[in-house]
Coordinates of C-alpha atoms and ligand atoms in Angstrom, one line a residue:
M203 CA 0.3 0.5 0.0
T204 CA 1.5 3.9 -1.4
N205 CA 1.5 6.1 1.9
R206 CA -1.5 8.0 -0.4
E207 CA -3.5 4.9 -0.2
R208 CA -3.1 5.0 3.3
T209 CA -5.5 7.4 5.3
R210 CA -2.9 10.2 7.2
I211 CA -4.7 10.9 11.1
L212 CA -1.6 13.6 11.9
I213 CA -2.6 15.3 16.2
L214 CA -1.0 18.0 17.4
G215 CA 0.4 18.0 20.6
G216 CA 1.2 15.5 23.9
G217 CA -1.7 16.9 26.6
F218 CA -4.6 15.2 27.8
G219 CA -5.8 16.0 24.1
G220 CA -3.8 15.1 21.3
V221 CA -2.9 11.9 24.0
H222 CA -6.1 10.5 24.1
T223 CA -6.9 11.3 21.5
A224 CA -4.1 9.5 19.5
R225 CA -4.9 6.0 22.8
Y226 CA -8.3 6.2 21.6
L227 CA -7.8 6.0 18.3
E228 CA -5.2 3.6 18.4
R229 CA -8.0 1.2 20.3
L230 CA -11.2 2.5 18.0
L231 CA -8.6 1.6 14.5
E232 CA -7.1 -1.4 15.6
R233 CA -8.3 -3.3 12.5
E234 CA -7.1 -0.1 10.0
L235 CA -4.4 0.3 11.6
S236 CA -2.8 -3.8 11.5
A237 CA -4.5 -3.9 8.5
G238 CA -2.0 -0.6 7.1
T239 CA -4.7 1.2 5.7
V240 CA -4.2 3.7 8.6
E241 CA -1.5 5.3 10.6
I242 CA -1.9 8.2 13.3
G243 CA 1.2 10.7 13.6
L244 CA 1.7 13.1 17.3
V245 CA 4.2 15.7 17.1
S246 CA 4.3 17.5 20.7
R247 CA 8.0 19.0 21.5
E248 CA 8.5 17.0 25.0
N249 CA 8.7 12.1 24.4
Y250 CA 5.6 13.0 28.0
M251 CA 3.3 13.9 28.9
V252 CA 2.4 15.8 31.6
F253 CA 0.1 14.9 34.6
Q254 CA -0.8 18.3 35.1
P255 CA -2.3 18.4 38.6
M256 CA 0.0 16.7 40.3
L257 CA 2.8 19.5 39.7
P258 CA 2.3 22.0 42.3
E259 CA 3.9 18.6 44.8
V260 CA 6.5 18.7 42.2
I261 CA 7.5 22.0 43.9
S262 CA 7.4 20.3 47.2
G263 CA 9.3 17.1 46.4
S264 CA 6.5 14.4 48.1
I265 CA 6.3 13.5 44.1
G266 CA 9.4 12.6 42.0
L267 CA 10.1 15.1 39.5
V268 CA 10.1 12.2 36.8
D269 CA 6.9 11.0 38.5
T270 CA 4.1 12.9 37.1
I271 CA 5.2 12.0 33.5
T272 CA 4.7 9.4 31.1
P273 CA 6.2 8.9 28.1
I274 CA 3.8 9.0 25.2
R275 CA 5.6 6.2 23.4
R276 CA 4.4 3.8 25.9
L277 CA 0.9 5.4 26.1
C278 CA 0.2 5.1 22.9
P279 CA 2.6 1.9 20.6
Q280 CA 1.1 2.5 17.3
T281 CA 0.8 5.7 16.9
N282 CA 4.2 7.7 15.4
L283 CA 5.7 10.3 17.9
Y284 CA 7.0 13.0 16.3
T285 CA 8.8 15.1 19.4
R286 CA 9.7 18.1 17.5
T287 CA 8.5 21.7 17.8
I288 CA 5.9 22.9 15.5
D289 CA 6.8 26.0 13.4
C290 CA 3.7 26.1 10.9
I291 CA 0.0 24.3 10.1
D292 CA -0.9 25.1 6.8
L293 CA -4.4 24.8 6.4
E294 CA -4.4 25.3 3.0
R295 CA -2.8 22.5 2.3
R296 CA -2.8 20.5 4.8
R297 CA 0.5 19.9 6.5
V298 CA 2.0 20.6 9.1
T299 CA 5.9 21.7 8.6
T300 CA 8.2 21.0 11.9
A301 CA 11.6 22.4 13.6
A302 CA 14.4 21.2 12.4
G303 CA 15.7 18.6 14.7
F304 CA 19.1 17.3 16.3
G305 CA 20.7 16.7 12.8
S306 CA 18.0 16.4 10.3
P307 CA 16.0 18.9 8.8
P308 CA 12.6 19.9 9.4
H309 CA 10.1 17.4 8.2
A310 CA 6.4 18.7 6.1
L311 CA 3.9 16.5 7.7
P312 CA 0.7 16.0 5.3
Y313 CA -2.4 14.8 6.4
D314 CA -5.7 13.7 5.8
H315 CA -7.3 14.0 9.4
L316 CA -5.8 16.7 11.4
V317 CA -6.6 17.5 15.3
I318 CA -5.4 20.5 17.2
A319 CA -4.5 20.5 21.0
L320 CA -2.2 22.7 20.8
G321 CA -4.0 24.1 25.1
N322 CA -2.3 27.9 25.6
V323 CA 0.6 29.4 27.2
T324 CA 1.7 31.2 29.4
S325 CA 2.4 35.0 28.2
F326 CA 3.8 38.3 30.7
A327 CA 3.8 40.0 27.3
G328 CA 2.8 44.2 29.0
Q329 CA 2.7 43.4 32.7
P330 CA 7.3 45.4 32.4
G331 CA 9.6 42.9 34.9
L332 CA 7.1 39.7 35.1
A333 CA 9.1 37.6 31.9
E334 CA 12.8 38.4 33.4
H335 CA 11.7 38.0 37.1
A336 CA 8.5 36.2 37.1
L337 CA 8.6 32.2 37.7
P338 CA 6.1 30.2 35.1
F339 CA 3.9 27.3 36.8
K340 CA 2.3 25.4 33.9
Y341 CA 4.7 22.5 32.6
L342 CA 7.6 20.2 34.5
G343 CA 10.1 22.9 34.4
D344 CA 8.6 25.2 36.0
A345 CA 8.1 23.6 38.8
L346 CA 12.1 22.0 39.3
A347 CA 12.7 25.9 39.1
I348 CA 10.3 26.5 41.4
R349 CA 12.1 24.1 44.0
N350 CA 15.9 25.1 43.5
R351 CA 14.6 28.6 43.9
V352 CA 13.2 28.0 46.8
I353 CA 15.8 26.1 47.9
H354 CA 18.8 28.9 46.4
T355 CA 16.7 31.5 48.7
L356 CA 17.0 29.4 51.9
E357 CA 20.6 28.7 51.5
E358 CA 21.3 32.8 51.1
A359 CA 19.4 33.6 54.0
D360 CA 20.9 31.0 56.0
I361 CA 23.9 32.6 55.1
E362 CA 22.8 36.7 55.5
R363 CA 23.1 38.9 58.1
D364 CA 21.7 42.5 56.1
P365 CA 18.6 42.1 57.4
E366 CA 17.1 43.8 54.5
A367 CA 17.7 40.8 52.3
R368 CA 16.5 38.6 54.8
R369 CA 13.7 39.7 54.3
A370 CA 13.8 39.2 50.6
L371 CA 15.8 36.7 50.7
L372 CA 12.7 34.6 53.2
T373 CA 9.4 36.5 50.8
F374 CA 7.8 34.4 48.8
V375 CA 4.9 35.6 46.7
V376 CA 2.6 33.5 44.0
A377 CA -0.1 35.9 42.5
G378 CA -3.5 34.0 41.1
G379 CA -5.7 32.3 43.1
G380 CA -7.7 30.1 40.6
F381 CA -6.5 26.2 41.0
S382 CA -2.9 25.9 40.5
G383 CA -1.8 28.9 42.0
V384 CA -3.3 28.1 45.3
E385 CA -2.3 24.6 44.9
A386 CA 0.8 26.4 44.2
V387 CA 1.0 28.5 47.3
A388 CA 0.4 25.4 49.4
E389 CA 2.3 23.3 48.4
L390 CA 5.3 26.1 48.8
N391 CA 4.1 27.2 52.0
D392 CA 4.6 23.4 53.6
F393 CA 7.8 23.0 52.3
V394 CA 9.4 26.4 53.2
R395 CA 7.9 26.1 57.4
A396 CA 9.3 22.4 56.6
A397 CA 12.6 22.6 55.5
A398 CA 13.9 26.0 57.9
R399 CA 14.3 23.5 60.7
S400 CA 17.3 22.3 57.7
F401 CA 19.0 25.2 58.6
R402 CA 20.7 26.3 60.8
N403 CA 20.3 30.2 61.1
L404 CA 16.3 30.4 59.9
M405 CA 13.4 31.0 62.3
R406 CA 10.4 29.9 61.2
E407 CA 8.6 33.2 62.3
E408 CA 11.0 35.5 59.1
I409 CA 10.0 32.9 56.6
R410 CA 6.2 35.4 54.9
V411 CA 4.0 33.7 51.9
V412 CA 1.7 35.5 49.9
L413 CA -0.7 35.1 48.3
L414 CA -2.0 37.6 45.2
H415 CA -6.0 37.4 43.5
A416 CA -7.7 39.4 41.8
G417 CA -10.8 38.6 43.6
P418 CA -12.5 38.6 46.0
L419 CA -12.2 35.6 47.0
I420 CA -10.2 32.5 46.3
L421 CA -11.2 29.6 43.7
P422 CA -13.6 31.2 42.1
E423 CA -14.3 27.6 40.6
L424 CA -15.9 26.5 43.4
P425 CA -19.0 27.2 45.9
P426 CA -18.5 30.0 47.9
S427 CA -18.1 28.3 51.2
L428 CA -15.1 26.2 50.0
G429 CA -13.5 29.5 48.9
R430 CA -13.7 30.7 52.2
F431 CA -12.8 26.9 54.1
A432 CA -9.4 27.3 51.7
E433 CA -8.5 31.4 52.7
M434 CA -8.7 29.8 57.0
L435 CA -6.9 27.7 56.0
L436 CA -4.4 28.6 54.2
A437 CA -4.4 31.7 56.3
R438 CA -4.3 29.3 59.8
R439 CA -1.0 27.1 58.2
G440 CA 0.8 31.2 57.2
V441 CA 0.5 31.9 54.0
E442 CA -0.7 35.9 54.0
I443 CA -4.1 36.0 51.3
K444 CA -4.2 40.2 49.5
L445 CA -7.3 39.7 47.6
N446 CA -8.9 42.1 45.1
R447 CA -5.2 42.8 44.4
R448 CA -3.4 42.7 40.9
L449 CA -0.1 41.9 40.1
E450 CA 1.4 44.7 37.7
G451 CA 5.5 44.3 37.4
A452 CA 8.0 42.9 39.6
T453 CA 12.0 43.6 39.6
A454 CA 15.0 41.1 40.5
D455 CA 14.2 42.0 44.5
A456 CA 10.1 43.2 44.6
A457 CA 6.5 41.9 43.0
L458 CA 5.1 45.5 42.3
L459 CA 0.4 45.3 42.7
D460 CA -1.8 47.9 41.3
G461 CA -1.6 51.1 43.8
G462 CA 1.8 50.9 44.0
E463 CA 2.9 48.6 47.7
R464 CA 5.9 46.8 46.6
I465 CA 6.5 43.0 48.1
T466 CA 10.4 42.3 48.3
T467 CA 11.3 39.4 47.7
R468 CA 13.4 36.7 45.5
T469 CA 10.8 35.0 44.7
L470 CA 7.2 35.8 42.9
V471 CA 5.1 32.7 40.3
S472 CA 2.9 33.6 38.3
T473 CA 0.3 31.3 37.9
V474 CA -1.9 34.1 35.6
P475 CA -2.5 35.0 32.9
S476 CA -2.6 32.4 29.6
M477 CA -2.5 33.2 26.3
P478 CA -3.2 30.5 22.5
N479 CA -0.5 29.4 22.1
P480 CA 1.2 31.4 18.9
L481 CA 0.6 28.5 16.4
V482 CA -3.4 29.3 17.2
A483 CA -2.8 33.0 17.0
M484 CA -1.8 32.7 13.2
L485 CA -3.8 29.4 12.0
G486 CA -6.7 31.6 9.4
C487 CA -9.4 30.0 11.3
E488 CA -12.7 31.1 12.9
K489 CA -11.2 32.1 17.1
E490 CA -13.5 32.9 20.5
R491 CA -11.1 35.0 23.3
G492 CA -8.6 33.2 20.8
R493 CA -9.6 29.9 21.1
I494 CA -10.4 27.9 17.4
V495 CA -14.2 27.5 17.2
V496 CA -15.4 24.1 16.2
D497 CA -18.4 22.6 15.9
Q498 CA -20.2 20.1 18.2
H499 CA -18.6 17.5 17.0
L500 CA -15.6 19.4 17.2
A501 CA -14.7 19.9 14.2
L502 CA -13.6 22.9 12.7
A503 CA -16.0 24.4 10.1
D504 CA -14.4 25.1 6.8
H505 CA -11.7 23.5 7.2
P506 CA -13.1 19.1 6.1
G507 CA -11.2 16.7 7.6
V508 CA -9.0 19.8 11.1
W509 CA -10.6 19.4 14.4
A510 CA -9.7 20.5 17.8
V511 CA -9.5 19.0 21.1
G512 CA -8.6 21.0 24.6
D513 CA -7.3 24.4 26.2
C514 CA -7.0 25.5 22.6
A515 CA -10.9 24.7 21.6
W516 CA -13.7 26.7 21.3
S517 CA -16.1 24.3 22.3
I518 CA -20.1 24.7 23.2
D519 CA -22.1 21.7 25.1
A520 CA -24.6 19.9 23.4
R521 CA -27.1 20.1 26.0
S522 CA -25.8 22.5 28.1
G523 CA -24.8 25.2 25.6
E524 CA -22.2 26.6 27.6
P525 CA -18.7 26.7 26.7
A526 CA -16.7 24.3 28.0
P527 CA -13.9 25.3 30.5
P528 CA -9.9 24.4 30.0
T529 CA -9.9 22.0 31.9
A530 CA -8.1 18.6 32.2
Q531 CA -11.1 16.7 32.7
H532 CA -12.9 18.2 29.1
A533 CA -9.9 18.4 27.2
T534 CA -9.4 14.1 27.5
R535 CA -13.4 13.6 27.2
Q536 CA -12.9 16.1 24.0
A537 CA -10.1 13.5 23.0
R538 CA -12.8 10.8 23.1
C539 CA -15.2 12.2 21.6
V540 CA -13.1 13.3 18.3
A541 CA -11.1 10.3 18.0
E542 CA -14.9 8.7 17.6
N543 CA -15.4 11.6 14.9
V544 CA -12.8 11.4 12.6
A545 CA -14.1 6.6 13.3
A546 CA -16.9 7.3 12.4
T547 CA -16.4 10.2 9.4
L548 CA -13.2 7.1 8.2
R549 CA -16.4 4.6 8.0
G550 CA -19.4 6.8 6.3
K551 CA -21.6 6.6 10.2
E552 CA -22.4 9.1 12.3
R553 CA -21.1 11.4 14.2
R554 CA -22.2 11.8 17.6
A555 CA -22.4 15.3 19.4
F556 CA -19.6 16.4 22.4
S557 CA -21.7 17.1 26.2
F558 CA -20.1 16.6 29.6
R559 CA -20.3 17.8 32.6
A560 CA -18.1 17.5 36.1
L561 CA -18.3 14.6 37.7
G562 CA -16.2 17.4 40.0
K563 CA -13.9 19.9 41.2
M564 CA -11.0 19.5 43.7
G565 CA -8.4 21.1 44.9
S566 CA -4.9 20.5 47.6
L567 CA -4.3 23.0 50.2
G568 CA -2.1 20.7 50.7
H569 CA -0.7 18.9 54.4
R570 CA -3.5 16.6 54.1
S571 CA -6.7 19.1 53.4
A572 CA -8.2 20.0 50.1
V573 CA -11.5 21.5 48.9
A574 CA -14.2 19.1 46.6
E575 CA -16.9 19.5 45.2
V576 CA -17.9 16.2 44.0
F577 CA -21.6 15.4 42.6
G578 CA -22.8 18.6 44.2
V579 CA -21.4 17.5 47.5
R580 CA -19.4 20.0 49.0
L581 CA -16.6 18.1 50.9
S582 CA -13.5 20.0 52.1
G583 CA -10.4 18.7 55.2
F584 CA -9.4 14.9 55.7
L585 CA -11.6 13.5 53.7
A586 CA -11.1 15.6 50.8
W587 CA -7.9 15.7 50.7
W588 CA -8.3 11.3 50.7
L589 CA -10.4 11.9 47.8
W590 CA -8.2 14.1 45.6
R591 CA -5.3 11.3 46.2
T592 CA -7.8 8.6 45.1
V593 CA -8.9 9.9 42.0
Y594 CA -6.3 11.9 40.5
L595 CA -3.6 8.0 41.4
M596 CA -6.6 6.5 39.6
K597 CA -6.3 8.9 36.8
L598 CA -2.7 8.8 36.5
P599 CA -1.4 7.5 33.1
G600 CA 1.0 3.9 33.9
L601 CA 0.8 1.4 36.3
D602 CA 4.0 2.1 37.3
R603 CA 3.5 5.9 37.5
K604 CA 0.9 5.1 39.9
I605 CA 2.8 2.6 41.9
R606 CA 5.7 5.5 42.1
V607 CA 3.5 8.0 43.0
A608 CA 1.9 5.9 45.6
M609 CA 5.4 5.0 46.9
D610 CA 6.5 8.8 46.7
W611 CA 3.2 9.6 48.3
T612 CA 3.5 6.8 51.7
L613 CA 7.6 7.6 52.2
D614 CA 6.7 11.3 52.6
L615 CA 4.7 10.2 55.2
V616 CA 7.9 9.8 56.7
L617 CA 10.6 11.3 55.6
P618 CA 11.9 14.9 56.6
P619 CA 11.3 17.5 52.8
D620 CA 14.4 16.7 50.2
I621 CA 16.8 19.5 49.7
V622 CA 19.0 19.5 47.1
Q623 CA 19.7 22.0 44.5
L624 CA 19.3 20.5 40.9
K625 CA 22.1 23.1 39.6
T626 CA 20.7 22.2 35.8
D627 CA 20.5 26.0 34.8
K628 CA 22.9 26.8 31.7
P629 CA 25.8 29.7 32.0
V630 CA 23.6 33.2 31.8
G631 CA 26.1 35.1 29.2
L632 CA 22.6 37.8 28.3
R633 CA 20.0 38.9 29.8
R634 CA 17.5 41.8 30.1
E635 CA 16.1 43.7 33.8
H636 CA 13.9 46.1 34.1
F637 CA 13.7 48.0 37.4
E638 CA 11.6 50.4 39.1
P639 CA 12.3 54.1 39.7
G640 CA 14.5 54.8 42.3
E641 CA 16.2 51.6 42.1
A642 CA 19.9 51.0 42.5
V643 CA 21.1 48.4 39.8
F644 CA 23.8 48.2 41.9
H645 CA 26.3 49.8 44.7
E646 CA 29.1 52.2 44.5
G647 CA 31.8 48.9 46.2
D648 CA 29.9 46.1 45.4
R649 CA 31.3 43.2 42.9
G650 CA 31.0 43.8 39.7
D651 CA 29.6 41.2 37.7
W652 CA 27.7 42.6 35.0
L653 CA 27.7 44.6 32.6
Y654 CA 24.4 46.9 31.7
V655 CA 23.6 48.6 28.5
V656 CA 19.9 50.6 28.6
L657 CA 17.4 49.7 26.7
D658 CA 14.1 51.9 27.3
G659 CA 14.3 55.1 30.0
E660 CA 17.5 57.0 32.3
V661 CA 19.7 56.3 34.9
D662 CA 22.2 58.5 36.9
V663 CA 25.5 57.5 38.1
L664 CA 26.7 58.6 41.8
Q665 CA 29.7 59.2 43.9
T666 CA 30.6 59.9 46.9
V667 CA 32.6 62.7 47.8
P668 CA 34.5 62.4 51.1
G669 CA 32.0 65.9 52.4
R670 CA 29.8 65.7 50.2
G671 CA 27.6 62.7 49.8
E672 CA 26.7 61.1 46.1
Q673 CA 27.0 63.6 43.3
S674 CA 25.8 62.5 39.9
L675 CA 28.1 61.9 37.7
R676 CA 26.9 61.5 34.8
R677 CA 23.0 60.6 33.1
L678 CA 22.8 58.0 30.7
G679 CA 19.6 56.4 28.8
R680 CA 18.6 55.1 25.7
G681 CA 22.0 53.2 24.2
D682 CA 24.8 53.7 27.1
C683 CA 25.7 50.9 28.6
F684 CA 27.3 51.5 32.7
G685 CA 29.1 49.3 35.0
E686 CA 32.4 48.3 32.4
I687 CA 34.5 49.6 35.0
A688 CA 34.8 47.1 36.7
L689 CA 34.6 45.0 35.0
V690 CA 37.4 45.6 32.4
S691 CA 39.9 46.6 35.5
D692 CA 38.2 44.0 38.6
R693 CA 38.0 46.6 40.5
P694 CA 34.8 47.2 43.2
R695 CA 32.3 49.2 41.2
T696 CA 32.6 52.7 41.7
A697 CA 30.3 54.6 41.3
T698 CA 26.6 53.7 43.0
V699 CA 23.5 53.6 39.5
R700 CA 20.1 55.0 40.2
T701 CA 17.1 54.5 37.9
L702 CA 15.2 57.9 37.3
T703 CA 12.7 56.0 34.6
P704 CA 11.1 52.9 34.2
V705 CA 15.2 51.6 32.8
N706 CA 14.6 48.4 31.4
V707 CA 18.2 47.2 30.4
L708 CA 20.2 44.1 28.7
A709 CA 22.6 42.1 31.2
V710 CA 26.2 41.0 30.0
D711 CA 27.8 38.3 33.1
R712 CA 31.1 38.8 33.9
E713 CA 32.6 35.7 31.8
A714 CA 30.8 36.7 28.6
F715 CA 31.9 39.8 28.5
Q716 CA 35.4 39.0 29.6
S717 CA 35.6 36.5 26.7
L718 CA 34.0 39.0 24.2
F719 CA 36.4 41.4 25.0
S720 CA 39.7 40.0 25.6
S721 CA 39.2 38.1 21.7
F722 CA 37.6 40.9 20.1
P723 CA 39.9 44.0 19.4
P724 CA 37.3 46.7 18.0
L725 CA 35.3 45.9 21.3
R726 CA 38.6 46.0 23.9
G727 CA 39.1 49.5 21.8
F728 CA 35.2 50.9 22.1
F729 CA 35.7 49.9 25.7
E730 CA 39.4 51.0 26.9
Q731 CA 37.9 54.9 24.6
L732 CA 35.0 54.8 26.8
I733 CA 36.6 54.5 29.7
E734 CA 39.0 56.9 29.2
A735 CA 36.7 59.1 28.8
R736 CA 34.2 59.1 30.9
R737 CA 37.7 59.2 33.6
Ligands
FAD41 C1 -0.3 24.1 37.7 C2 -1.8 22.9 37.1 C3 -2.4 22.1 37.9 C4 -4.4 22.1 37.2 N1 -4.9 21.1 37.9 C5 -5.5 20.5 36.9 C6 -6.9 20.1 37.8 O1 -6.3 20.0 38.7 N2 -7.4 19.3 37.2 C7 -7.9 20.0 35.8 O2 -9.0 18.8 34.9 N3 -8.3 20.5 35.5 C8 -6.8 21.2 35.5 N4 -5.2 22.0 35.1 C9 -5.4 22.4 34.0 C10 -5.2 20.8 32.6 O3 -4.0 20.9 32.7 C11 -5.6 22.1 31.3 O4 -7.1 21.5 31.0 C12 -5.3 21.2 30.3 O5 -3.7 20.6 30.0 C13 -4.8 20.5 28.4 O6 -4.9 19.6 28.1 P1 -4.3 20.0 25.5 O7 -3.5 19.0 26.0 O8 -5.6 20.7 25.9 O9 -3.0 21.0 26.3 P2 -1.6 20.4 27.3 O10 -2.2 19.7 28.1 O11 -1.3 22.0 27.9 O12 -1.3 20.3 26.1 C14 -0.4 20.9 25.0 C15 0.3 19.9 23.9 O13 0.9 21.4 23.1 C16 1.7 21.1 23.1 N5 2.9 22.1 22.0 C17 2.6 23.4 22.3 N6 2.6 24.0 21.3 C18 4.0 23.4 20.2 C19 4.5 24.2 19.3 N7 4.8 24.7 19.3 N8 5.6 21.9 18.8 C20 5.1 21.0 18.9 N9 4.5 20.5 21.3 C21 3.7 22.0 21.2 C22 3.1 21.0 24.0 O14 4.1 21.0 24.4 C23 2.0 19.7 25.1 O15 2.7 18.8 25.0 C24 -4.2 22.6 35.4 C25 -3.2 22.9 35.0 C26 -1.6 23.5 35.3 C27 -1.0 24.0 34.4

């Protein structure tokens, strides 16, 4: 059989929507797959599926890092997996292009049926400083980055003597009072307070954990009584909840709130906002709030053979008339419906309309407590927590993962929290930073570790003159650089640089600067002249 005679089903995305679509299709099209008349392909950036409901527990280490993920190849053994980044979806020419891989060229994948399950993405666009200084929380890598940051700040605080710097290190801020924000703050709070016991110089009273929520009550997805219960419980465990407060920006050492309030912190986690996946945003099809509009069969009206499920799809429930919310429960049920409809289309049978009423909603609050609403019954505390664990353990794909997580949970009951910091960061070299007016970028006498180039705004260069205090040497703006003297001469900073306006800079680290400086003569000449002129 030639490729053209075979029906090609291509699934985009390896999350709940994509992987479950492949699994259901493998079952429904078993005969066709064995006969070779159908082939299923799945393209995803990672070769694993993340079970997001358990991600908050990765922060605290109560579940091992890789125990929340399952290899896609094991879940869908009959599917051709392309572990690639998708570059372009061409609905007119009916093909998908993936980026070049590890030593191999880009792929063009033609399809007869296309299922788009690309989810959404976290975006900090329009909020100054968030991209540079806030930690997102959506992927496995995010949970690891948050855990590492928290342990790093505890290590630093243990040896820091300056009270102001200690306060910033021991303050942890989470923005977003929905499920992921509340679960993240609960785990983070439990973890830092338990981990602090292993540090000789940390007192639990010094730790401050703050939850910011833009609405009047956290967990707006649940009935108000459960939201209030969660607030009370978290407050009792030491979480400071700021309601009706919005995160507006961030600097390296502060979270900036609406109304001008700033919270000094070195750890800011933001679970909001979500944005459409850029690939979906570029698609020339009908959209509602950035999501792909599908009919009741989950198909795109103007593009036969193209379907969409999960967080990236805008589907109206056939019974309730309500749009399906972006949850794993809905993505999984839509996956089943779309697989049945693709199979029905191939066999010339009738398709079914998507309808699903969520069985319940649950949120873990750490410390053996949770809130839940199941079949209309409201539960809170230990019973809800037991139900939460049982349900999610059952839903976690793969028997081996179930066994690992059950063992993790059991050991977590008796063992102290693990405080190992995994140093996975690559050398930074170059990064962007944001500063608010009046902030010091560095102080006279500091070690010179970065060179700065001003992208926007204005800074004042100040030097202490005996008997006269700080005197302004010069003002610098867009396109100017500063910080070079300490890097070239290997001396401490000879001046303080303070921002006059909101400032965005590009920072080049010492190692990257010195490699360029020593190996690129024109750059060396430029900086020598600049230093001479500034003297
Ligand atoms: C921390 C957290 C906790 C949550 N807890 C719950 C919960 O308790 N209950 C619940 O029902 N829901 C929960 N959710 C929501 C749930 O995870 C989502 O609704 C669900 O993941 C949506 O599935 P999806 O398949 O549409 O998208 P996703 O699971 O986001 O999958 C999208 C896939 O597309 C891939 N992709 C995207 N762009 C590209 C590209 N350019 N190239 C290649 N691949 C690409 C991604 O790598 C990913 O594999 C939680 C979410 C988070 C972040």
